[in-house]
Short mmCIF file of C-alpha atoms in Angstrom, two decimals:
data_model
loop_
_atom_site.label_atom_id
_atom_site.label_comp_id
_atom_site.label_asym_id
_atom_site.label_seq_id
_atom_site.Cartn_x
_atom_site.Cartn_y
_atom_site.Cartn_z
CA MET A 38 0.03 0.00 -0.06
CA SER A 39 2.86 2.51 0.96
CA SER A 40 4.18 2.20 -2.51
CA PHE A 41 0.85 2.74 -4.12
CA SER A 42 -0.36 5.31 -1.95
CA PRO A 43 2.62 7.91 -3.88
CA ARG A 44 1.04 7.10 -7.41
CA LEU A 45 -2.43 7.91 -5.94
CA ARG A 46 -1.51 11.14 -4.62
CA ALA A 47 0.41 11.93 -7.90
CA MET A 48 -2.36 11.06 -10.08
CA LEU A 49 -5.32 12.85 -8.48
CA LEU A 50 -2.92 15.89 -8.48
CA CYS A 51 -2.69 15.69 -12.15
CA ALA A 52 -6.44 15.28 -12.28
CA ALA A 53 -6.71 18.54 -10.06
CA VAL A 54 -4.93 20.32 -12.40
CA PHE A 55 -6.08 19.05 -15.52
CA LEU A 56 -10.07 19.28 -14.30
CA PHE A 57 -8.65 23.55 -13.25
CA ALA A 58 -6.98 23.97 -16.43
CA LEU A 59 -10.46 22.99 -17.87
CA GLY A 60 -12.71 25.21 -16.33
CA GLY A 61 -10.70 27.94 -16.53
CA CYS A 62 -10.99 27.55 -20.45
CA ALA A 63 -14.79 27.05 -20.88
CA SER A 64 -16.51 28.80 -23.02
CA THR A 65 -14.90 30.37 -26.04
CA GLY A 66 -18.55 30.87 -28.55
CA ASN A 67 -17.27 27.58 -30.41
CA SER A 68 -20.10 25.08 -29.65
CA SER A 69 -17.32 21.95 -30.61
CA ASP A 70 -14.26 22.88 -28.75
CA PRO A 71 -15.35 24.92 -25.48
CA LEU A 72 -11.87 23.88 -24.32
CA GLU A 73 -9.84 26.03 -27.10
CA PRO A 74 -7.51 28.02 -25.02
CA PHE A 75 -6.54 24.60 -23.34
CA ASN A 76 -6.10 22.73 -26.86
CA ARG A 77 -4.29 25.74 -28.46
CA GLY A 78 -1.73 25.43 -25.19
CA VAL A 79 -1.46 21.57 -25.90
CA TYR A 80 -1.36 22.01 -29.47
CA LYS A 81 1.68 24.22 -28.89
CA PHE A 82 3.29 21.84 -26.54
CA ASN A 83 2.99 19.08 -29.23
CA ASP A 84 4.73 21.11 -31.81
CA GLY A 85 7.25 21.69 -30.08
CA VAL A 86 7.57 18.19 -29.13
CA ASP A 87 7.79 17.19 -32.46
CA ASN A 88 9.70 20.17 -33.60
CA LEU A 89 12.83 19.11 -30.99
CA PHE A 90 12.49 14.96 -30.90
CA VAL A 91 10.11 13.34 -33.41
CA LYS A 92 10.65 14.87 -36.62
CA PRO A 93 14.18 15.03 -36.39
CA ALA A 94 13.87 11.35 -35.09
CA ALA A 95 11.87 10.77 -38.15
CA GLU A 96 14.07 12.51 -40.57
CA ILE A 97 17.11 9.78 -39.51
CA TYR A 98 15.21 6.98 -39.33
CA ARG A 99 14.67 7.55 -43.54
CA GLY A 100 17.98 8.84 -43.79
CA LEU A 101 19.08 5.07 -42.68
CA LEU A 102 16.30 2.70 -43.46
CA PRO A 103 16.04 2.32 -47.83
CA ALA A 104 12.08 2.80 -48.63
CA VAL A 105 11.46 -1.32 -49.15
CA ILE A 106 12.49 -1.99 -45.31
CA ARG A 107 10.44 1.03 -44.05
CA THR A 108 7.15 -0.20 -45.99
CA GLY A 109 7.68 -3.84 -44.58
CA ILE A 110 7.86 -2.25 -40.88
CA SER A 111 4.87 -0.43 -41.69
CA ASN A 112 3.19 -3.02 -42.82
CA PHE A 113 3.99 -5.32 -39.99
CA PHE A 114 2.55 -2.39 -37.86
CA ALA A 115 -0.68 -2.60 -39.57
CA ASN A 116 -0.90 -6.04 -39.50
CA ILE A 117 -1.06 -5.75 -35.86
CA ASN A 118 -3.59 -2.91 -35.77
CA ASP A 119 -5.95 -5.25 -37.37
CA VAL A 120 -6.41 -6.95 -34.40
CA ILE A 121 -7.74 -3.45 -32.90
CA ILE A 122 -9.94 -3.13 -36.07
CA ALA A 123 -11.44 -6.56 -36.02
CA LEU A 124 -12.77 -6.58 -32.51
CA ASN A 125 -14.21 -3.26 -33.25
CA ASN A 126 -16.39 -4.51 -36.26
CA LEU A 127 -17.23 -7.33 -34.03
CA LEU A 128 -18.29 -4.84 -31.28
CA GLN A 129 -20.74 -3.14 -33.98
CA GLY A 130 -22.06 -6.18 -34.94
CA LYS A 131 -20.62 -5.77 -38.43
CA VAL A 132 -19.93 -9.98 -38.43
CA PRO A 133 -18.75 -10.04 -42.60
CA GLU A 134 -16.02 -6.95 -41.87
CA ALA A 135 -14.77 -8.82 -38.90
CA ILE A 136 -14.35 -12.04 -40.48
CA ASN A 137 -12.34 -10.09 -43.66
CA ASP A 138 -10.19 -8.17 -40.91
CA VAL A 139 -8.99 -11.72 -39.61
CA GLY A 140 -8.35 -13.12 -42.83
CA ARG A 141 -6.18 -10.16 -43.54
CA ILE A 142 -4.64 -10.94 -40.30
CA LEU A 143 -4.09 -14.56 -41.06
CA VAL A 144 -3.03 -14.05 -45.12
CA ASN A 145 -0.45 -11.16 -43.87
CA THR A 146 0.30 -13.13 -41.11
CA THR A 147 1.37 -16.20 -43.12
CA LEU A 148 2.09 -15.80 -46.28
CA GLY A 149 3.32 -11.94 -45.26
CA VAL A 150 5.96 -13.38 -43.33
CA PHE A 151 4.26 -11.84 -40.36
CA GLY A 152 2.65 -9.05 -42.17
CA VAL A 153 5.94 -7.41 -43.34
CA MET A 154 4.03 -7.94 -47.21
CA ASP A 155 0.76 -7.04 -47.39
CA VAL A 156 -0.36 -9.75 -49.39
CA ALA A 157 -3.98 -9.38 -48.72
CA THR A 158 -4.14 -6.45 -50.11
CA GLU A 159 -2.53 -7.68 -53.12
CA LEU A 160 -5.37 -10.29 -53.36
CA GLY A 161 -7.95 -7.98 -52.75
CA VAL A 162 -8.83 -8.21 -49.28
CA GLU A 163 -10.13 -4.73 -48.15
CA LYS A 164 -8.68 -3.05 -44.80
CA HIS A 165 -11.13 -0.82 -42.93
CA ASN A 166 -10.59 1.76 -39.93
CA GLU A 167 -12.18 0.62 -37.40
CA ASP A 168 -11.21 2.08 -33.36
CA PHE A 169 -13.22 2.08 -29.94
CA GLY A 170 -14.13 5.71 -30.31
CA GLN A 171 -15.73 4.79 -33.44
CA THR A 172 -17.56 1.77 -31.80
CA LEU A 173 -19.03 4.49 -28.90
CA GLY A 174 -20.09 6.62 -32.12
CA TYR A 175 -21.99 3.74 -33.76
CA TRP A 176 -24.11 3.14 -30.61
CA GLY A 177 -25.04 6.15 -30.47
CA ILE A 178 -22.74 8.26 -28.00
CA GLY A 179 -22.36 12.00 -29.19
CA SER A 180 -18.21 12.79 -29.29
CA GLY A 181 -18.51 15.69 -27.07
CA PRO A 182 -16.03 18.82 -27.12
CA TYR A 183 -13.05 18.73 -28.89
CA LEU A 184 -10.08 17.92 -27.23
CA VAL A 185 -6.14 17.85 -28.00
CA LEU A 186 -4.15 15.18 -25.93
CA PRO A 187 -0.42 15.69 -25.03
CA PHE A 188 1.48 13.85 -27.44
CA VAL A 189 -1.70 12.36 -29.04
CA GLY A 190 -3.34 15.25 -30.74
CA PRO A 191 -6.65 15.63 -31.53
CA SER A 192 -9.11 13.86 -30.26
CA SER A 193 -12.83 14.03 -28.64
CA LEU A 194 -13.81 13.23 -24.87
CA ARG A 195 -15.27 10.41 -26.63
CA ASP A 196 -12.27 9.53 -29.00
CA SER A 197 -10.18 10.09 -25.28
CA VAL A 198 -12.39 6.82 -24.06
CA GLY A 199 -11.85 5.20 -27.07
CA TRP A 200 -8.10 5.71 -27.34
CA LEU A 201 -7.69 4.16 -24.18
CA VAL A 202 -9.49 1.55 -24.57
CA ASP A 203 -7.56 0.28 -27.58
CA ILE A 204 -4.15 0.77 -25.84
CA LYS A 205 -5.61 -2.25 -23.83
CA THR A 206 -6.28 -4.41 -26.78
CA ASP A 207 -3.40 -3.66 -28.47
CA PRO A 208 -1.13 -6.59 -28.80
CA LYS A 209 1.85 -4.48 -28.64
CA ARG A 210 0.87 -4.16 -24.85
CA TYR A 211 1.25 -7.61 -23.92
CA VAL A 212 5.05 -7.88 -25.48
CA ASN A 213 7.69 -9.12 -22.83
CA PRO A 214 9.80 -7.75 -21.48
CA VAL A 215 9.10 -3.85 -21.40
CA ARG A 216 12.15 -2.85 -22.98
CA ASP A 217 10.97 -4.69 -25.95
CA ARG A 218 7.38 -3.44 -25.62
CA ASN A 219 8.52 -0.02 -25.58
CA LEU A 220 10.88 -0.48 -28.62
CA LEU A 221 7.98 -1.59 -30.93
CA TYR A 222 6.18 1.53 -29.85
CA GLY A 223 8.57 3.92 -30.45
CA VAL A 224 9.49 2.15 -33.69
CA ASN A 225 5.64 2.31 -35.15
CA TYR A 226 5.70 6.21 -33.75
CA ILE A 227 8.74 7.17 -35.60
CA SER A 228 7.52 5.24 -38.36
CA ARG A 229 4.36 6.54 -39.10
CA ARG A 230 5.92 10.29 -38.42
CA SER A 231 8.49 9.06 -41.41
CA GLU A 232 5.57 8.60 -43.76
CA LEU A 233 4.75 12.07 -44.03
CA LEU A 234 8.02 14.15 -43.47
CA ASP A 235 7.61 15.57 -47.28
CA ALA A 236 4.88 17.04 -47.00
CA GLY A 237 5.23 18.82 -44.11
CA LYS A 238 5.69 22.42 -45.43
CA LEU A 239 2.41 22.34 -47.15
CA LEU A 240 0.73 23.56 -43.91
CA GLU A 241 1.50 26.95 -44.70
CA VAL A 242 -0.24 27.39 -48.05
CA ALA A 243 -2.98 25.20 -46.55
CA ALA A 244 -4.09 27.10 -43.82
CA LEU A 245 -3.98 30.52 -42.48
CA ASP A 246 -5.29 29.18 -38.69
CA PRO A 247 -3.44 25.41 -38.72
CA TYR A 248 -5.24 24.77 -35.00
CA GLU A 249 -8.23 25.24 -36.66
CA PHE A 250 -7.58 23.99 -39.87
CA LEU A 251 -6.79 21.04 -37.67
CA ARG A 252 -9.55 20.34 -35.60
CA ASP A 253 -12.51 21.24 -38.54
CA ALA A 254 -10.87 18.29 -40.34
CA TYR A 255 -10.74 15.80 -37.52
CA LEU A 256 -14.48 16.10 -36.60
CA GLN A 257 -16.10 15.75 -39.94
CA ARG A 258 -13.56 12.72 -40.42
CA ARG A 259 -14.64 11.16 -37.09
CA GLN A 260 -18.05 11.74 -38.48
CA ASN A 261 -17.32 10.15 -41.71
CA LEU A 262 -15.61 7.69 -40.17
CA VAL A 263 -18.90 6.46 -37.64
CA TYR A 264 -21.15 6.57 -40.52
CA ASP A 265 -18.71 4.84 -42.49
CA GLY A 266 -18.33 6.95 -45.07
CA ASN A 267 -21.90 7.94 -45.41
CA PRO A 268 -22.80 10.99 -42.97
CA PRO A 269 -25.81 12.43 -43.21
CA GLU A 270 -25.94 14.95 -45.98
CA GLU A 271 -28.26 17.71 -43.96
CA VAL A 272 -25.62 17.97 -41.51
CA ASP A 273 -23.91 21.44 -40.79
CA PHE A 274 -20.53 21.44 -40.06
CA ASP A 275 -20.16 25.22 -38.95
CA THR A 276 -17.95 24.67 -35.96
CA LYS A 277 -19.18 27.67 -34.72
CA ASP A 278 -22.85 25.91 -34.23
CA GLU A 279 -22.52 22.56 -35.21
CA LYS A 280 -26.39 21.66 -34.94
CA PRO A 281 -27.57 18.67 -37.05
CA LYS A 282 -30.52 20.29 -39.78
CA THR A 283 -32.23 16.63 -39.77
CA GLU A 284 -32.32 13.98 -37.08
CA THR A 285 -29.15 12.19 -37.16
CA PRO A 286 -30.44 8.15 -38.60
CA LYS A 287 -28.26 5.78 -37.04
CA PRO A 288 -24.84 4.34 -39.20
CA THR A 289 -24.74 1.32 -40.66
CA GLY A 290 -22.54 -1.16 -42.46
CA GLY A 291 -20.67 -0.47 -44.93
CA SER A 292 -17.29 0.59 -46.99
CA THR A 293 -15.34 2.88 -44.94
CA ARG A 294 -14.38 4.83 -48.33
CA ALA A 295 -15.23 8.63 -48.26
CA PRO A 296 -16.70 9.68 -51.65
CA LEU A 297 -15.36 13.24 -52.69
CA PRO A 298 -15.66 16.18 -51.82
CA VAL A 299 -15.03 15.14 -47.93
CA VAL A 300 -12.52 16.29 -45.44
CA ALA A 301 -10.29 13.17 -44.20
CA VAL A 302 -8.33 12.64 -41.58
CA GLU A 303 -5.74 9.88 -40.84
CA GLU A 304 -4.69 9.42 -37.32
CA THR A 305 -0.67 8.91 -37.57
CA ALA A 306 2.09 9.48 -35.03
CA VAL A 307 1.17 12.83 -33.11
CA ASN A 308 -1.59 13.82 -35.63
CA SER A 309 -1.98 13.66 -39.27
CA VAL A 310 -4.75 14.35 -41.32
CA LEU A 311 -5.50 13.00 -44.97
CA ILE A 312 -7.10 15.79 -46.57
CA THR A 313 -9.39 14.99 -49.42
CA GLY A 314 -11.64 17.25 -51.36
CA ASP A 315 -12.36 21.18 -50.41
CA ARG A 316 -15.08 21.02 -47.29
CA PHE A 317 -13.10 23.82 -45.37
CA PRO A 318 -11.62 25.60 -48.34
CA THR A 319 -8.98 28.41 -47.18
CA PRO A 320 -8.00 31.44 -48.89
CA ALA A 321 -4.85 30.00 -50.23
CA GLU A 322 -7.03 27.20 -51.76
CA ILE A 323 -9.59 29.44 -53.09
CA GLU A 324 -6.69 31.25 -55.10
CA ALA A 325 -5.24 27.85 -56.45
CA ARG A 326 -8.47 26.59 -57.32
CA GLU A 327 -9.28 29.76 -59.48
CA ARG A 328 -5.69 29.06 -61.07
CA ALA A 329 -6.97 25.46 -61.77
CA ALA A 330 -10.15 26.21 -62.94
CA ALA A 331 -9.09 25.30 -66.66
CA ASP A 332 -8.35 22.25 -65.15
CA PRO A 333 -10.77 19.74 -63.16
CA VAL A 334 -9.28 17.03 -62.66
CA LYS A 335 -6.82 18.90 -59.92
CA ASP A 336 -10.24 19.45 -57.77
CA SER A 337 -9.95 16.07 -56.66
CA ARG A 338 -6.28 15.76 -55.77
CA VAL A 339 -5.45 14.65 -52.31
CA VAL A 340 -2.97 16.26 -50.49
CA ARG A 341 -1.30 14.70 -46.98
CA ILE A 342 0.06 17.32 -44.72
CA TRP A 343 1.69 17.25 -41.69
CA LEU A 344 0.64 19.22 -38.85
CA PRO A 345 3.56 18.99 -35.68
CA GLY A 346 1.27 18.74 -32.29
CA GLY A 347 -2.22 19.41 -33.89
CA GLY A 348 -2.48 16.53 -36.94
CA GLU A 349 -1.58 16.37 -40.32
#
């Protein structure tokens, strides 16, 4: 009990500080982001951590390892993540999708040499994107306020709970000894960050306010994922007054691939966002669209932007 008491006191102290910070940041006029001052502070913290440690480590990682090895490492961790995806598809009652996920794991673990080669995708076995935050949303749990987590990045009250559950179901968590487990987490983290190095500077062109750009993209992407690529058409995503114009139907099963135009988010490393289409055009995007008006192909381009400490 003596060894537990200091830990308990530390946890209570951290909780008190966190709640005090939340209380001091309430009500900013944005219904989806009532904790904006607090979130912006965490965003800046994450940005500093990324610039000082994560990004340099990712650059060294990419410089030392050839592309074929980096791809194999990425495939290896993606295969492990399919376990979490399969569990959440099952919890959502999507039995065919869960069976599909288990099939991917079996094929890639065996024929793909522990997932180093993504044989399942080559055979046409679709990869899904599910987590416990989406499972909670599937069963009607609202996202709650937007929340930026230290070292994690964009989230929400619901997705933060989901993230904690996903950690518990992550197979990497049960690797022993702890040294090997931490090595797996570290390599996975740096691997995912290294995949987005080339697009890091695009943020300066894509958004006047990176924090708002990331927040809006994240919230829309999570809505899109909860509804398996088919969110309600009448939902108003104006983050200053996010109120559905019609009653929100219960999400149904289906493909996770979203039709254009849609803002999509793919959480990787500290944060990242995959932006497809132009639901939230910035002045720079509008100007670029006018220049490319004669070429409609450019309107459906895909841009990957890494937002250090606040998303991609």
